[in-house]
Amino acid sequence: MKITFPHLGNVYIAGKAFLEELGHEVVPPPTCSRRTLEIGIKNSPEMMCLPFKVFIGNYIESIEKGADTILITGSCGPCRFGLYSLMQRDIIRNMGYDVNFIVLDSFKEGFKDFKDNIAKIIGSASLVKFTKSVKLAMKLIKMTDDLTQLSNEVRAYAINKKEVNMIMDKFYEKAVLTYGAKELIDLIKSIEEELRNVKIDKYIKPLKIGIIGEIYTIIEPFVNQEVERKLGELNVLVDKSLTPTKWFDHHVLSYPFGSKYENTKFKLAKPYIEDMVGGHGRETVGSAIYYKNIGYDGVIQILPLNCMPEIVAKSVLKSVARDLNFPIMTLVVDEMTGEAGFNTRLEAFTDLISKRKEGSRIKIG
Amino acid sequence: MDNFYLGIDVGSVSTNIVLIDEKNELIYKKYLRTQGKPIDIIKVGIEEVANKFGENRIQGVGTTGSGRHLASIILGADEVKNEITSHAVASLNVRPDVKTIIEIGGQDSKIIIIRDGIVVDFAMNTVCAAGTGSFLDRQALRLGVDISEFGDLALMSDNTVRIAGRCAVFAESDMIHKQQLGHNQKDIIKGLCQALVRNYLSNVGKGKDIKPPIMFQGGVAANKGIRKAFENELGEEIIVPENFDVMGAIGAAILGKEKSKSQGYTNFKGLDIYKKDYNVKGFECEGCSNLCEVLEIKENENTLARYGDKCGKWSF
């Protein structure tokens, strides 16, 4: 069994090590590229959301490299992600590929399926080993997320921004070549060391922008046009409202009560959205208010074209921006997104918030 | 002798070149069609500046527009700014109390909301070209009307024909349909102006707090029919500044001036650049599956810049 899975930001790094610890052979999907997207577009329904198309591309590219089993999570959340596993299985099979799908649904959707699927992943490993590996995986996810965030922080202050990008590129390149957890941890530590040695200009006063919106577009750099890097290059300190760490913390580790961080967002969103509106719509609204409260200068909402929950959030965010007098910009991404227009908006938005900051300072002073 | 400051706005349809003086007064302006050859057009423009003013009195340069980085590489700009900021700066220079800027150019349209002299919100059209200059150009051609008479004809009509303006393709077929029904030309033109304005307000202007004074600029602001349609729809006076067609370039010049003053020198390479040969070579990098299209610009034999790659292997 050669397992693969779709890309979800940097999860593949920890995911690979986790499955390897359990004794599986893993074929991580090649880094998302134009080719990935082209394969996906060609074989997906046109009006389907962008992540779906990239996933299809990931599967095919992994199958080409020898993968025969695809591992994904299911979802019954009221958004189209719930359809992914079923539709994608049919599409891949109709394309003539004979591969297995392991769909990890919540056990609420049927305990037997859940048990069987977990058993497939556990394979010959013992339950103790499995529990250990899950804990290890969480640690690795947190480490990679922390590393990404460290790179964002360093980039905002770095004298040569390209240096940070090159260190991170090297990390991604080497991460797929490591085997198991230990090698990966060593790599993360050495990269962290390198990042800490990047020359910085401590007089830079970076603007602080939170990235909010649909989880996939927030954490997958290929899809969001490397928004973290682009903002970092404009001396902006970026923080993401959703990361794999935050997701696992809320949905798995703190089950069934949810993490404190996410629950705070629900509370903050309450005056605007009381109930779940699907996907992360409610979290998006809560995150915007959260960033305002912790002193951020603005937020950027990113969503894939026609993502329903985020469209609800988008219209609500207009009122949030007005009520709190807080700059919020929405960027919609899909396969047609032109880079030039995207960059112009990012530049104009950072101009806007830095001018607003100056303006308010003058008035106070 | 006075110092001048150069501003260039390299857009998809037009390239605008302006010179301003110390008081931000316009000294010279030139509106050129980009025609997909931005480098050649910049050279043409600079040559004209050189012939008209002789020696180089330019003490600062700013570039804007979608070709701002390219223009900066060739000219040596002090400030490279996005269109939103440039337009806002230029409008504030004309009317410090402006609250809303409507800008419609050849291929894009934007709205900029300003409060107390600070940009607080903005929006740009995305992939749709309905309601931009190129669309109007095309429809004028179809109606057999010169684009410069378009606005006046719209004002002559007192009976509007309603045209579906949601999408450029549908607007066109709807317009043909109305022609076949026998509606007269000026009524159709007025209908088209209104369709464009409706489309703008429900697309770009959606959810924006449009308050007077409202300024209307960009190439399309020359069209009186559109201006009138905006006034009817918004119920407010629409101000079209004197140099509505080159506001982006003026903004860039002002920003270039401020930057060169604060840094104490200019990066401008001089007016001789029009005599040089620029070669652009594109190639597809095959280092990974991204297949980035890398562009290389050469001035005579020197490589000025390389860009377009994601990883930074080529660019400098």
XYZ file of C-alpha atoms in Angstrom, chain A residues 8-356:
349
model
C -3.181 21.125 2.610
C -0.560 23.745 3.230
C 2.364 22.215 5.073
C 0.414 19.264 6.546
C 2.043 16.908 4.073
C 5.332 17.224 5.916
C 3.962 16.005 9.241
C 1.490 13.661 7.526
C 4.262 11.897 5.696
C 6.344 11.400 8.818
C 3.279 10.185 10.755
C 2.381 7.519 8.204
C 5.992 6.490 7.875
C 6.219 6.000 11.623
C 3.306 3.582 11.274
C 5.291 1.655 8.715
C 3.539 2.789 5.531
C 5.158 3.730 2.308
C 4.154 7.305 1.512
C 4.090 9.101 -1.809
C 3.656 12.777 -0.966
C 2.014 14.711 -3.802
C 4.445 16.879 -5.760
C 4.286 20.565 -4.800
C 1.209 22.193 -6.316
C 2.068 23.751 -9.626
C 0.410 25.033 -12.739
C 0.373 21.479 -14.035
C -1.462 20.247 -10.922
C -4.112 22.868 -11.446
C -4.431 22.148 -15.166
C -5.015 18.455 -14.518
C -7.590 19.370 -11.895
C -9.455 21.848 -14.073
C -9.632 19.400 -16.929
C -11.162 16.647 -14.831
C -13.450 18.526 -12.426
C -16.900 20.082 -12.795
C -16.359 23.658 -13.892
C -18.368 25.363 -11.172
C -16.805 23.330 -8.379
C -14.679 25.231 -5.902
C -10.961 25.603 -6.438
C -9.670 23.253 -3.703
C -11.538 20.381 -5.335
C -9.664 20.939 -8.590
C -6.277 21.163 -6.939
C -7.004 17.954 -4.984
C -7.751 16.069 -8.215
C -4.474 17.331 -9.632
C -2.649 16.181 -6.485
C -4.118 12.671 -6.740
C -3.191 12.215 -10.371
C 0.324 13.491 -9.872
C 0.785 11.132 -6.917
C -0.653 8.195 -8.829
C 1.842 8.919 -11.591
C 4.537 8.542 -8.950
C 3.202 5.185 -7.859
C 0.573 5.868 -5.187
C -2.269 3.347 -4.979
C -4.185 4.535 -1.918
C -5.616 7.961 -1.273
C -6.240 9.132 2.266
C -8.591 12.044 2.859
C -10.870 13.278 5.583
C -14.576 13.381 5.001
C -16.844 16.058 6.327
C -20.488 16.508 6.955
C -20.075 20.187 7.519
C -22.598 22.052 5.401
C -20.194 23.022 2.662
C -19.185 21.268 -0.510
C -16.146 19.742 1.131
C -18.565 17.066 2.326
C -18.978 15.949 -1.290
C -15.299 15.817 -2.074
C -14.523 12.246 -1.105
C -17.444 10.694 -2.969
C -17.210 12.796 -6.111
C -13.469 12.529 -6.292
C -13.545 8.769 -5.913
C -15.929 8.551 -8.862
C -13.902 10.954 -10.969
C -10.630 9.138 -10.322
C -12.217 5.749 -11.032
C -13.889 7.054 -14.215
C -10.509 8.246 -15.355
C -9.471 4.626 -15.248
C -7.283 4.608 -12.150
C -7.723 1.677 -9.824
C -6.921 3.162 -6.443
C -8.283 2.731 -2.929
C -9.841 5.603 -1.053
C -9.641 5.756 2.723
C -12.103 8.392 3.873
C -11.789 9.405 7.504
C -15.212 10.580 8.561
C -16.107 11.540 12.080
C -17.229 8.487 14.017
C -20.618 10.139 14.328
C -21.177 9.180 10.695
C -20.956 5.488 11.462
C -18.666 3.893 13.965
C -17.944 0.790 11.900
C -16.553 2.734 8.939
C -14.527 4.835 11.294
C -13.088 1.784 12.985
C -12.317 0.022 9.700
C -10.598 3.036 8.230
C -8.534 3.659 11.319
C -7.608 -0.020 11.265
C -6.339 0.360 7.714
C -4.116 3.210 8.784
C -2.909 1.458 11.914
C -2.026 -1.550 9.785
C 0.254 -3.879 11.663
C 1.216 -1.326 14.298
C -0.023 -1.710 17.848
C -2.581 0.614 19.362
C 0.041 2.006 21.706
C 2.279 2.754 18.777
C -0.638 4.388 16.971
C -1.492 6.654 19.890
C 2.150 7.606 20.155
C 2.298 8.370 16.460
C -0.798 10.552 16.597
C 0.785 12.572 19.375
C 3.973 12.790 17.390
C 2.050 13.926 14.308
C 0.433 16.722 16.294
C 3.832 17.796 17.492
C 5.201 17.786 13.953
C 2.260 19.773 12.631
C 2.782 22.315 15.347
C 6.495 22.472 14.632
C 5.992 23.072 10.907
C 3.313 25.680 11.602
C 5.554 27.415 14.085
C 8.375 27.368 11.567
C 6.145 28.931 8.904
C 5.039 31.602 11.357
C 8.641 32.254 12.380
C 9.511 32.762 8.710
C 6.661 35.290 8.456
C 7.941 37.177 11.439
C 11.528 37.165 10.254
C 10.496 38.196 6.742
C 8.714 41.297 8.012
C 11.955 42.535 9.573
C 14.502 41.000 7.199
C 16.800 43.261 5.226
C 16.886 40.809 2.353
C 13.432 39.226 2.086
C 14.586 36.824 -0.616
C 16.937 35.183 1.852
C 13.978 34.079 3.977
C 12.152 32.741 0.915
C 15.191 30.750 -0.112
C 15.586 29.203 3.338
C 11.938 28.165 3.321
C 12.166 26.786 -0.223
C 15.114 24.720 0.904
C 13.060 23.443 3.828
C 10.174 22.334 1.611
C 12.575 20.718 -0.814
C 14.408 18.780 1.888
C 11.346 17.896 3.955
C 10.049 15.428 1.370
C 13.421 13.714 1.275
C 13.535 12.991 5.000
C 12.314 9.686 6.404
C 10.341 9.465 9.628
C 9.975 11.909 12.472
C 13.514 12.190 13.758
C 15.049 13.329 10.505
C 12.259 15.841 10.083
C 12.673 17.278 13.560
C 16.407 17.689 12.951
C 15.678 19.473 9.683
C 13.137 21.808 11.289
C 15.646 22.693 14.004
C 18.405 23.487 11.549
C 16.069 25.627 9.415
C 14.879 27.445 12.510
C 18.500 28.190 13.345
C 19.052 29.587 9.847
C 15.965 31.776 10.080
C 17.118 33.181 13.375
C 20.394 34.144 11.767
C 18.842 36.197 8.967
C 19.960 39.818 9.188
C 17.101 41.981 10.326
C 16.453 45.683 10.544
C 14.996 46.153 13.988
C 13.894 49.680 13.167
C 11.291 48.395 10.735
C 7.870 48.893 12.274
C 5.817 46.305 10.433
C 2.106 46.633 9.842
C 0.173 43.724 11.278
C -2.339 41.986 9.035
C -4.408 38.910 9.817
C -5.315 36.488 7.042
C -8.830 35.175 7.513
C -11.285 33.210 5.399
C -11.550 29.741 3.970
C -8.992 27.396 5.535
C -7.624 25.821 2.377
C -6.990 29.081 0.568
C -5.410 30.526 3.707
C -2.859 27.785 4.181
C -2.044 26.639 0.648
C 0.501 29.085 -0.754
C 0.099 27.991 -4.359
C -3.608 28.833 -4.276
C -3.330 32.147 -2.431
C -0.526 33.396 -4.672
C 1.973 33.220 -1.803
C 0.126 35.939 0.026
C 2.245 35.508 3.164
C 5.456 36.070 1.231
C 4.070 38.985 -0.738
C 2.895 40.765 2.385
C 6.127 39.967 4.183
C 8.032 41.567 1.349
C 5.979 44.708 1.968
C 7.202 44.709 5.604
C 3.950 43.250 6.893
C 3.755 40.852 9.802
C 1.222 38.193 8.814
C -0.771 35.862 11.007
C -3.254 33.267 9.809
C -6.556 32.785 11.623
C -6.600 29.119 10.733
C -3.684 26.733 10.598
C -3.553 22.952 10.759
C -2.446 23.269 14.387
C -5.450 25.387 15.287
C -7.737 23.035 13.376
C -6.527 19.896 15.151
C -6.580 21.638 18.458
C -10.247 22.552 17.972
C -11.586 19.480 16.205
C -9.519 16.650 17.631
C -7.609 17.477 20.798
C -10.350 19.528 22.441
C -13.216 17.380 21.167
C -16.125 17.740 21.912
C -15.829 21.126 23.602
C -13.645 22.892 21.059
C -10.525 24.903 21.673
C -10.540 28.086 23.670
C -9.273 30.055 20.692
C -12.082 28.963 18.362
C -14.720 29.338 21.056
C -13.567 32.908 21.578
C -14.184 33.519 17.894
C -17.720 32.135 18.153
C -18.415 34.455 21.041
C -17.001 37.442 19.165
C -19.020 36.617 16.060
C -22.243 36.290 17.998
C -23.608 39.807 17.507
C -23.342 39.204 13.749
C -23.786 35.461 13.235
C -25.383 33.319 15.905
C -25.362 29.952 14.224
C -23.139 27.945 12.011
C -23.393 29.077 8.398
C -21.306 26.272 7.012
C -17.587 25.872 6.560
C -15.740 28.464 8.593
C -18.061 31.378 7.890
C -18.720 32.130 11.523
C -15.054 31.738 12.460
C -14.097 34.205 9.735
C -16.287 36.913 11.215
C -15.038 36.113 14.714
C -11.428 36.179 13.541
C -11.801 39.659 12.072
C -13.001 40.978 15.424
C -10.344 38.952 17.231
C -7.553 40.576 15.200
C -9.015 44.011 15.825
C -9.059 43.305 19.564
C -5.433 42.213 19.713
C -4.305 45.373 17.951
C -3.867 44.304 14.356
C -4.004 46.973 11.643
C -6.265 45.124 9.255
C -7.395 41.778 7.918
C -7.585 40.216 4.476
C -10.277 37.647 3.793
C -9.350 35.050 1.186
C -11.864 32.677 -0.336
C -12.159 30.488 -3.399
C -14.676 31.743 -5.957
C -18.255 30.749 -5.079
C -17.358 29.368 -1.643
C -20.774 29.631 0.010
C -19.905 30.004 3.718
C -17.319 32.673 2.991
C -19.745 34.622 0.811
C -22.037 34.869 3.831
C -19.080 35.994 5.931
C -18.050 38.496 3.260
C -21.341 40.353 3.387
C -21.297 40.377 7.183
C -17.707 41.649 7.260
C -18.900 44.890 5.633
C -20.824 45.700 8.810
C -17.926 44.582 10.990
C -15.575 46.920 9.131
C -18.004 49.809 9.540
C -18.877 49.164 13.192
C -15.290 48.709 14.340
C -13.737 51.145 11.878
C -11.345 48.398 10.866
C -9.879 47.867 7.366
C -11.004 44.582 5.811
C -10.301 43.551 2.247
C -11.675 40.487 0.483
C -9.699 38.645 -2.169
C -11.329 35.952 -4.242
C -9.089 33.369 -5.829
C -9.780 30.913 -8.609
C -7.911 29.512 -11.564
C -8.413 32.784 -13.460
C -6.820 34.959 -10.779
C -4.281 37.269 -12.375
C -1.209 37.914 -10.353
C -0.852 41.569 -11.319
C -4.292 42.533 -10.035
C -3.703 40.545 -6.865
C -0.421 42.329 -6.155
C -1.942 45.736 -6.860
C -4.667 45.097 -4.306
C -2.194 43.934 -1.671
C -0.025 46.987 -2.233
C -2.965 49.368 -2.189
C -4.319 47.774 0.972
C -1.036 48.090 2.850
C -0.789 51.701 1.641
C -4.284 52.283 2.921
C -3.654 50.958 6.394
C -0.295 52.627 6.817
C -1.816 55.980 5.786
C -4.733 55.412 8.140
